[in-house]
PDB file of C-alpha atoms in Angstrom:
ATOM      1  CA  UNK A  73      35.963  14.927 -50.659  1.00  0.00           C
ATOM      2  CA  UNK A  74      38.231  13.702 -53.143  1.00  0.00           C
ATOM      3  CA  UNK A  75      35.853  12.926 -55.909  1.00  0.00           C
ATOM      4  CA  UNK A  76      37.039  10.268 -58.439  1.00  0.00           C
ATOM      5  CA  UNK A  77      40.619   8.932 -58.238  1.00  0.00           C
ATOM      6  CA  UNK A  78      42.296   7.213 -60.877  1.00  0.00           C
ATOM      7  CA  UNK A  79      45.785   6.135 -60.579  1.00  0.00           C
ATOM      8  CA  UNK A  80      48.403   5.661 -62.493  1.00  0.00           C
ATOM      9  CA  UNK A  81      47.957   9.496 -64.180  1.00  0.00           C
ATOM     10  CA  UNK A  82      50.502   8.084 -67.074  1.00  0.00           C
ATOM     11  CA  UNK A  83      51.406   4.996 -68.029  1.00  0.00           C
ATOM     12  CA  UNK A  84      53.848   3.158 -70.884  1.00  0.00           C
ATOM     13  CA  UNK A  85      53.695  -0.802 -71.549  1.00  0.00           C
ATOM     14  CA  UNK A  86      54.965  -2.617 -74.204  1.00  0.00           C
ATOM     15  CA  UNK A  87      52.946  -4.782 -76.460  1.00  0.00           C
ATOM     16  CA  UNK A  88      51.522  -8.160 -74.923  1.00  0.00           C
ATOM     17  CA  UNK A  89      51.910  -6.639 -70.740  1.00  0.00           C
ATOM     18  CA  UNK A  90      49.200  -6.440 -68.297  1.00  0.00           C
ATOM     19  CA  UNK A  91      48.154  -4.009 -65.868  1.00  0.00           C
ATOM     20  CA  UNK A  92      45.494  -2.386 -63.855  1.00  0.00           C
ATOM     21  CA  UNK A  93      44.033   1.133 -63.587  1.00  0.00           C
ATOM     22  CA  UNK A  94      42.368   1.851 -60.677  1.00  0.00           C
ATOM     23  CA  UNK A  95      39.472   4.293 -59.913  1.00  0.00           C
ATOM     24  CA  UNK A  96      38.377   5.209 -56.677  1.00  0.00           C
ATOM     25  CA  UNK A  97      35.435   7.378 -55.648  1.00  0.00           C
ATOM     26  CA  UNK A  98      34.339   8.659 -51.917  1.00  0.00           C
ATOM     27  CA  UNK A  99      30.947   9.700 -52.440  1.00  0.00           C
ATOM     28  CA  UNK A 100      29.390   6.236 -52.173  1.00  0.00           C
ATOM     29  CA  UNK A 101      27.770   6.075 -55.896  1.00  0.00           C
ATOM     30  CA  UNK A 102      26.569   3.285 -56.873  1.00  0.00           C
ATOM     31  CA  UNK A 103      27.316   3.867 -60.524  1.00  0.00           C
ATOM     32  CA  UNK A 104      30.737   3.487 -61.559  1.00  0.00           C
ATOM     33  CA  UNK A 105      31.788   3.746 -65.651  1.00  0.00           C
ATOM     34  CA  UNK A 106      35.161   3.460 -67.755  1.00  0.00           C
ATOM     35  CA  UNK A 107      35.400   5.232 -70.670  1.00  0.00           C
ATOM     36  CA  UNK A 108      38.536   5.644 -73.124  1.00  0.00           C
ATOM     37  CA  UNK A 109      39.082   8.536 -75.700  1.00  0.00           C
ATOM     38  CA  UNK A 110      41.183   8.605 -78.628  1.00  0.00           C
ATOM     39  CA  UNK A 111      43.095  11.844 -80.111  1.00  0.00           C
ATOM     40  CA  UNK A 112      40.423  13.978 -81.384  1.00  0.00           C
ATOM     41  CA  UNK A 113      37.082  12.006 -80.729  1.00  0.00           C
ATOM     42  CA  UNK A 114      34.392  12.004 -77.854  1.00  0.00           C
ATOM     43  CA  UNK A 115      34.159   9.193 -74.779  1.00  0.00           C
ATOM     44  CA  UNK A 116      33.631   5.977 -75.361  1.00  0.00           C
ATOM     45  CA  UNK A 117      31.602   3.673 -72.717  1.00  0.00           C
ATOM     46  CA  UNK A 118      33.941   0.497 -72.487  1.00  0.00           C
ATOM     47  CA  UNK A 119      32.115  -1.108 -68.926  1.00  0.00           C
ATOM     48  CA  UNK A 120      30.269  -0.054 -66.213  1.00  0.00           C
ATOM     49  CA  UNK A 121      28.901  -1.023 -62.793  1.00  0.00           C
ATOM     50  CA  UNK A 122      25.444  -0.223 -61.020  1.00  0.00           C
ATOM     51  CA  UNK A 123      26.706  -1.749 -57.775  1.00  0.00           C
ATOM     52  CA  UNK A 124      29.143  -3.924 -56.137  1.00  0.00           C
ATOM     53  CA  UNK A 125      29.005  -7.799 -58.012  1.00  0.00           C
ATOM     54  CA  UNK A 126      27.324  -6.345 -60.459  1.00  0.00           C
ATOM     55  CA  UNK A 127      28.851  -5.166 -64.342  1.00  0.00           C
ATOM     56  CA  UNK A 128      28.388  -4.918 -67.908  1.00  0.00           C
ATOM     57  CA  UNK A 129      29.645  -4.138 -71.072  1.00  0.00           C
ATOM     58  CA  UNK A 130      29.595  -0.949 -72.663  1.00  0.00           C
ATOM     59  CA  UNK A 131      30.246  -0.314 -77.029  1.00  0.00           C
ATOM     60  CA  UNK A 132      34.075  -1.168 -76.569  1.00  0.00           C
ATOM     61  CA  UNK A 133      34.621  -3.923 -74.109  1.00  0.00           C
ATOM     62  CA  UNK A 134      36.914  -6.257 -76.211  1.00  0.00           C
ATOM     63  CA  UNK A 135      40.387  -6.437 -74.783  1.00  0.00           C
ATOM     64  CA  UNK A 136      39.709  -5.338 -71.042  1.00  0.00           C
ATOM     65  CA  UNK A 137      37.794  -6.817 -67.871  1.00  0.00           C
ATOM     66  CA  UNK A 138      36.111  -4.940 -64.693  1.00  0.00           C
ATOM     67  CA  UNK A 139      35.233  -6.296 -61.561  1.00  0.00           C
ATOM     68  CA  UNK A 140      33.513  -4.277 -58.429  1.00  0.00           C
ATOM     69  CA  UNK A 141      34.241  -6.188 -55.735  1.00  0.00           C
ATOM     70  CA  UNK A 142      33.103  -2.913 -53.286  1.00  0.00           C
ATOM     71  CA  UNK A 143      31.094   0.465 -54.401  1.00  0.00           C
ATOM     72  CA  UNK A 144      34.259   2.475 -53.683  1.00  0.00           C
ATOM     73  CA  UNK A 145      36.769   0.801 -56.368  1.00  0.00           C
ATOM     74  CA  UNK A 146      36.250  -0.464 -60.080  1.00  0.00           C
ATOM     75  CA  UNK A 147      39.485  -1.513 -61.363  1.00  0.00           C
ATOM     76  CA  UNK A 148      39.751  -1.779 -65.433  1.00  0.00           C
ATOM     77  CA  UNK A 149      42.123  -4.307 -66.407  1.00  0.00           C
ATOM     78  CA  UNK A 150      44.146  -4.663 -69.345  1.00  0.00           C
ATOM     79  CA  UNK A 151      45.081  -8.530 -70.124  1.00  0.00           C
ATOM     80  CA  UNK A 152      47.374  -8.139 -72.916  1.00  0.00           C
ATOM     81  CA  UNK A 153      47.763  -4.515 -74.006  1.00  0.00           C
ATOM     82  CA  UNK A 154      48.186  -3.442 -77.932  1.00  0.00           C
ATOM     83  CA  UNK A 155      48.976  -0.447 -79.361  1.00  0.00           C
ATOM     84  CA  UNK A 156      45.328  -0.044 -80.167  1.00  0.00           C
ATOM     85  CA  UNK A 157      44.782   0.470 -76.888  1.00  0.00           C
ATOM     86  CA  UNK A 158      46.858   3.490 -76.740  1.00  0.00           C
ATOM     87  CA  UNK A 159      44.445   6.364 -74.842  1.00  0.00           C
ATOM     88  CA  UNK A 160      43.190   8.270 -72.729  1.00  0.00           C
ATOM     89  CA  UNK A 161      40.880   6.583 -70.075  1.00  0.00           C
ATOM     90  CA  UNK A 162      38.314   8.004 -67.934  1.00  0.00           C
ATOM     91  CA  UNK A 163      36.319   6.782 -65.036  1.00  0.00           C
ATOM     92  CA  UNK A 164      33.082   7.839 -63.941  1.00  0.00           C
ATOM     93  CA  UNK A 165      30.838   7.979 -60.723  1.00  0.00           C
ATOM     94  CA  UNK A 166      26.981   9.009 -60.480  1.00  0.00           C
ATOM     95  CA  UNK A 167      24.031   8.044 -57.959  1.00  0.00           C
ATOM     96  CA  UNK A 168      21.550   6.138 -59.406  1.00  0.00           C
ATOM     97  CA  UNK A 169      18.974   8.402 -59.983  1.00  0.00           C
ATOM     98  CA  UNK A 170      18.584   9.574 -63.724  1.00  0.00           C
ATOM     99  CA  UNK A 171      18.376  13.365 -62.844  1.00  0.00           C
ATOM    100  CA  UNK A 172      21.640  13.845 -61.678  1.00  0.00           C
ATOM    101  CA  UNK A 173      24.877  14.170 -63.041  1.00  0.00           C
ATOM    102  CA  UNK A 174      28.560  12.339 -63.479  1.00  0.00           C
ATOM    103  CA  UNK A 175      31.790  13.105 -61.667  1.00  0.00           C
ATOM    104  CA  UNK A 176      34.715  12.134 -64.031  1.00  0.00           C
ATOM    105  CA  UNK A 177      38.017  11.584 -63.081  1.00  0.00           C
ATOM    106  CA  UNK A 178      41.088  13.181 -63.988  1.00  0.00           C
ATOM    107  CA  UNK A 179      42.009  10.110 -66.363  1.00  0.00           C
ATOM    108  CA  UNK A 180      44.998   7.819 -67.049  1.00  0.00           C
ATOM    109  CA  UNK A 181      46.908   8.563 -70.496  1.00  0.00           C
ATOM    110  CA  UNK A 182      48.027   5.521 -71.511  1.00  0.00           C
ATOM    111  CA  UNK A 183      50.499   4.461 -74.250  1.00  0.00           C
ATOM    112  CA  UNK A 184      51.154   1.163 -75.837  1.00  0.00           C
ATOM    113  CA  UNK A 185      54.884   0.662 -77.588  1.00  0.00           C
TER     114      UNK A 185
ATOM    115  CA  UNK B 113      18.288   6.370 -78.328  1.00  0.00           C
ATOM    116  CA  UNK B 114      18.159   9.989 -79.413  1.00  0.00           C
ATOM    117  CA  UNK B 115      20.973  11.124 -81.281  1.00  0.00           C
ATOM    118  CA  UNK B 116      22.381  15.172 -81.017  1.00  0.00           C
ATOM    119  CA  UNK B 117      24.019  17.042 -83.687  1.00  0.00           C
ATOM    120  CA  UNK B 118      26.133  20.080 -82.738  1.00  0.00           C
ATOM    121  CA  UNK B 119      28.769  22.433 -85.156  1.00  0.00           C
ATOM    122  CA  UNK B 120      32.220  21.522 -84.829  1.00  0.00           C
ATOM    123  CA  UNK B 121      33.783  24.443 -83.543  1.00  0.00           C
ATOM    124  CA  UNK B 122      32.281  28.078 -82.151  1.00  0.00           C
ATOM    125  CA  UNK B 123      34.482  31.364 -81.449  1.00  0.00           C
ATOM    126  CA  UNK B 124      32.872  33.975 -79.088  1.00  0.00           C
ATOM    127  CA  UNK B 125      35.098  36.746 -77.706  1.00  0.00           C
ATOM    128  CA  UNK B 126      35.694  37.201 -74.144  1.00  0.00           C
ATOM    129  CA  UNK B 127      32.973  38.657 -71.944  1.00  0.00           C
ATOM    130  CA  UNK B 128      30.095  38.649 -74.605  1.00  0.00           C
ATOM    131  CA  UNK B 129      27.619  35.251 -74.591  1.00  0.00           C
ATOM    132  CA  UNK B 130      28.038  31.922 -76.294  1.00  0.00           C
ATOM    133  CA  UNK B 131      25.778  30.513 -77.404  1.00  0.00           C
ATOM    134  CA  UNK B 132      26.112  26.802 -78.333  1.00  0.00           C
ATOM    135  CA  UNK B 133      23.427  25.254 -80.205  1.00  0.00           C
ATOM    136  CA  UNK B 134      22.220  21.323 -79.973  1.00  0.00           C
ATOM    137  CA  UNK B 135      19.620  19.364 -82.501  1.00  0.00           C
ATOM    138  CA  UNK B 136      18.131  16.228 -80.491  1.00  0.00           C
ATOM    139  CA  UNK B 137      15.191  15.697 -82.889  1.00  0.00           C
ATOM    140  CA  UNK B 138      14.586  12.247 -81.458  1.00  0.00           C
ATOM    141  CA  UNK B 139      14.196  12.593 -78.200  1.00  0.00           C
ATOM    142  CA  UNK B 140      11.730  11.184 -76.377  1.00  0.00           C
ATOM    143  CA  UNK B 141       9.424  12.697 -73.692  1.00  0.00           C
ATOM    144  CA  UNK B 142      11.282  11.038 -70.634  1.00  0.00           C
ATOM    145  CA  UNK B 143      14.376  12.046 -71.695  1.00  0.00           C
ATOM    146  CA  UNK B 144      16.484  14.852 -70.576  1.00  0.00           C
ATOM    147  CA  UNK B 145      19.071  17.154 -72.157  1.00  0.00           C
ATOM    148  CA  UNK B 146      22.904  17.020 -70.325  1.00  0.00           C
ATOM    149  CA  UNK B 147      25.656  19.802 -71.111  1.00  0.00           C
ATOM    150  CA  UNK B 148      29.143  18.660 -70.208  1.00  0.00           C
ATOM    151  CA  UNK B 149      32.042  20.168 -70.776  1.00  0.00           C
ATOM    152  CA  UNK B 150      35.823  19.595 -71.352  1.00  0.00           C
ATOM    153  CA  UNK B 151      38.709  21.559 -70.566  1.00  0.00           C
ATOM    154  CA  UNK B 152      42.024  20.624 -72.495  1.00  0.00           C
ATOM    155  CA  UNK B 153      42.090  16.622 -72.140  1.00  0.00           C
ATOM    156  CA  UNK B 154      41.115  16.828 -68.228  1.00  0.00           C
ATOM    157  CA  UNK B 155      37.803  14.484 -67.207  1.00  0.00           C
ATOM    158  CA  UNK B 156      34.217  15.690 -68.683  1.00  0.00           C
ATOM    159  CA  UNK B 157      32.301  18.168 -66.490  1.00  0.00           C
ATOM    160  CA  UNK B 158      29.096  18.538 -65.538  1.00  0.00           C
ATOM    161  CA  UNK B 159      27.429  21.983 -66.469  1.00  0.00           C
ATOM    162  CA  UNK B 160      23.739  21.607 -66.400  1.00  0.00           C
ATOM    163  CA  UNK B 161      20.562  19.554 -67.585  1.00  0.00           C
ATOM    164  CA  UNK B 162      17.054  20.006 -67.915  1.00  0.00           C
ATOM    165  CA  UNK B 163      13.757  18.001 -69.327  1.00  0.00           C
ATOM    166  CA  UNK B 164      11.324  20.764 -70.713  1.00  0.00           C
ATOM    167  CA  UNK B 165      11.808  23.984 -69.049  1.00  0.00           C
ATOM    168  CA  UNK B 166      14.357  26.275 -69.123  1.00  0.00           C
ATOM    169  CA  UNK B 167      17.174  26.156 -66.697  1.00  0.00           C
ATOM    170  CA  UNK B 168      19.968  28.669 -64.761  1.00  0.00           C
ATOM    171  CA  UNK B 169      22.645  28.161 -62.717  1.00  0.00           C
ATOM    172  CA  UNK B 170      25.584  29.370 -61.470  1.00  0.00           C
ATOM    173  CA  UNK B 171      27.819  28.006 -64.603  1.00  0.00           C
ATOM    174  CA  UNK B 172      25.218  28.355 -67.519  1.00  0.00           C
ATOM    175  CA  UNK B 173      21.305  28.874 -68.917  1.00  0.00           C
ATOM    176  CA  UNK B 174      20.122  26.047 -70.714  1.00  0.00           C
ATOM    177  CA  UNK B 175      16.984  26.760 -73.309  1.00  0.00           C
ATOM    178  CA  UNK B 176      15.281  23.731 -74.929  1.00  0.00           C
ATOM    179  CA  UNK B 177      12.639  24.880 -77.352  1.00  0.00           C
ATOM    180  CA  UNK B 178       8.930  24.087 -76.679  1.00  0.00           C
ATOM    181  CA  UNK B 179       8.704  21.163 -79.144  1.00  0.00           C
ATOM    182  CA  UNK B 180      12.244  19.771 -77.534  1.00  0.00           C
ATOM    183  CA  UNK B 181      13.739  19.282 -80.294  1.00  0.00           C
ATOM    184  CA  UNK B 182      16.993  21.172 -79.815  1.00  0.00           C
ATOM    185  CA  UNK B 183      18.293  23.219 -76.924  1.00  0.00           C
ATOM    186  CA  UNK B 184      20.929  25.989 -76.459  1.00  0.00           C
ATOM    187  CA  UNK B 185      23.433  26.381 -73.994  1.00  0.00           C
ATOM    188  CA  UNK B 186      24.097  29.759 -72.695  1.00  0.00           C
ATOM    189  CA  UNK B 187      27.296  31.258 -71.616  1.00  0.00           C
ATOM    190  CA  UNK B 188      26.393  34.734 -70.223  1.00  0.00           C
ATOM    191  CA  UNK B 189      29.468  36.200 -69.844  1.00  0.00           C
ATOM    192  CA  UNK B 190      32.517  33.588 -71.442  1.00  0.00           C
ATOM    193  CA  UNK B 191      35.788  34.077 -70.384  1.00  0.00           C
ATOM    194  CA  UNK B 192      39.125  32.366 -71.554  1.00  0.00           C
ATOM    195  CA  UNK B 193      39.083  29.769 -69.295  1.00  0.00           C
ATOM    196  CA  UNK B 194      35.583  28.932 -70.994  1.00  0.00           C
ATOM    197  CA  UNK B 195      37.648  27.551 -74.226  1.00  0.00           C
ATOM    198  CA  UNK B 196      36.257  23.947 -73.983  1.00  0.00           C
ATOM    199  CA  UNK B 197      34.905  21.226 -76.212  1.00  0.00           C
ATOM    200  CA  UNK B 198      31.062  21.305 -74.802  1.00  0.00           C
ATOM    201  CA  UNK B 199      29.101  17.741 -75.448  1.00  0.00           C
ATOM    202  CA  UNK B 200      25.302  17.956 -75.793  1.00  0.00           C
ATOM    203  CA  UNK B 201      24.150  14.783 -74.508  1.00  0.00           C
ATOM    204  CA  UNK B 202      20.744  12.915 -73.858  1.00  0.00           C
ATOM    205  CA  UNK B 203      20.734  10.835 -71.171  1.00  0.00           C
ATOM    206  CA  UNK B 204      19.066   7.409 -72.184  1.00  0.00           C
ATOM    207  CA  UNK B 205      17.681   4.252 -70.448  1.00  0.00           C
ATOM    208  CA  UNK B 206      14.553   3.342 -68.601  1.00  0.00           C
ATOM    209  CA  UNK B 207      15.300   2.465 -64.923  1.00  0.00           C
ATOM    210  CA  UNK B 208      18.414   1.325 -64.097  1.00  0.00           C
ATOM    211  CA  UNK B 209      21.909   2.424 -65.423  1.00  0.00           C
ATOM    212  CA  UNK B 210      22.053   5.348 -67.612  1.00  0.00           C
ATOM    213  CA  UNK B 211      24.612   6.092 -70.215  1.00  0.00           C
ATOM    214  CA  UNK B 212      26.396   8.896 -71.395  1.00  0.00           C
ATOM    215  CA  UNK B 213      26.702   8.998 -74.988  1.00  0.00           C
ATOM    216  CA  UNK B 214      29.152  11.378 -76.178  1.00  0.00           C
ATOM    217  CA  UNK B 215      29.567  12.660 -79.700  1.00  0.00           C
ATOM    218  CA  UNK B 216      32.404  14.823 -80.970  1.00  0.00           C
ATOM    219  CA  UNK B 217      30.592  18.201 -79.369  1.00  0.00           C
ATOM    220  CA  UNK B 218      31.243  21.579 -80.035  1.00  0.00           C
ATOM    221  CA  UNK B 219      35.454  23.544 -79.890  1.00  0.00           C
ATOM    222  CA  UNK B 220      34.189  26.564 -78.111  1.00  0.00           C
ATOM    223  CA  UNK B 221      37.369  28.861 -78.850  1.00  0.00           C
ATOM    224  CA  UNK B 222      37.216  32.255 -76.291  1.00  0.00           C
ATOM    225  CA  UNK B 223      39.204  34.882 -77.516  1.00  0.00           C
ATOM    226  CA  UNK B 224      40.472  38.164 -76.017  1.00  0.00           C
TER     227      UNK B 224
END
């Protein structure tokens, strides 16, 4: 099993660009989470998905949009990066029972010039 | 939601226990205790959990005090590659989706 996927590992755009950061998982949760962590601080929850159609906004949302069009993929899209956005950004997976734990990904450090 | 307060930063040297400490005097009685860990900016994982008792496994021991107000994660024997910032989390939500609230956990440092 691969686990959690997130591609690009690194990424530069300049101010005002858009792009996408995909995460993939393989175990067929039906949770699905992106979180972002600045230099020196904890996670983050920015949205999240408890199945396919459905998402929601975690403490950071402003400034990025999520769709889960299938339970394997939850893209996190950036509309019109800033430099605020400048981080490192995790996705998560986890079944949908309480008791059990997350599988993070390996994360995508981004930078915004 | 029930908050956790853990010290900054922790040094234990290599092959004797650490022993990281967690305050969750909040919590409520459905909620459960999560240790995570994170090595040198790679993704957050997954060490151990537990609601009331006391729990083992092949990573850690996890101790949560009778009136579950705090909790200690155990280390038997730490080695270098143990040097981690370790979050002490409680998982909240009733049904449904679950969040994991991370605070700025503990700099376990694991010297020779």
């Amino acid at each position: 099993n691969a686990g959690v996927t997130q591609t690009p590992k690194f990424q530069v755009l300049k101010t005002g660009q858009s792009m996408t950061l995909q995460c993939a998982q393989d175990m067929n949760h039906e949770y699905m989470s992106w979180y972002r962590q600045d230099p020196g601080m904890g996670l983050r929850l920015i949205h999240y998905s408890v199945g396919a159609g459905i998402t929601d906004q975690g403490e950071v949302p402003n400034g990025y949009n999520v769709s889960r069009s299938t339970t394997e993929d939850f893209p996190l899209r950036l509309l019109s990066a800033a430099p605020s956005q400048t981080s490192v950004y995790f996705c998560a997976s986890s079944p949908p029972d309480r008791n059990t734990e997350a599988f993070f990904g390996q994360g995508t450090r981004l930078t915004v010039v | 939601d029930a908050k956790t307060t853990q010290p900054t930063s922790m040094d234990c040297a290599e092959g004797r226990a650490a022993n990281l400490p967690c305050n969750h005097s909040t919590i409520s009685g459905n909620e459960y205790v999560y240790w995570y860990r994170q090595i040198h900016s790679q993704g957050p994982q997954y060490i151990i959990h537990g609601l009331k008792n006391n729990e083992t496994n092949e990573m850690a021991s996890l101790i949560i005090t009778e009136d579950r107000k705090s909790s200690t994660l155990i280390l038997p024997h730490a080695t270098l590659r143990d040097t981690a910032v370790y979050y002490c989390i409680v998982r909240v939500g009733t049904g449904g989706y679950n969040k994991l609230i991370f605070g700025a956990g503990t700099r376990l440092a694991v010297h020779p």
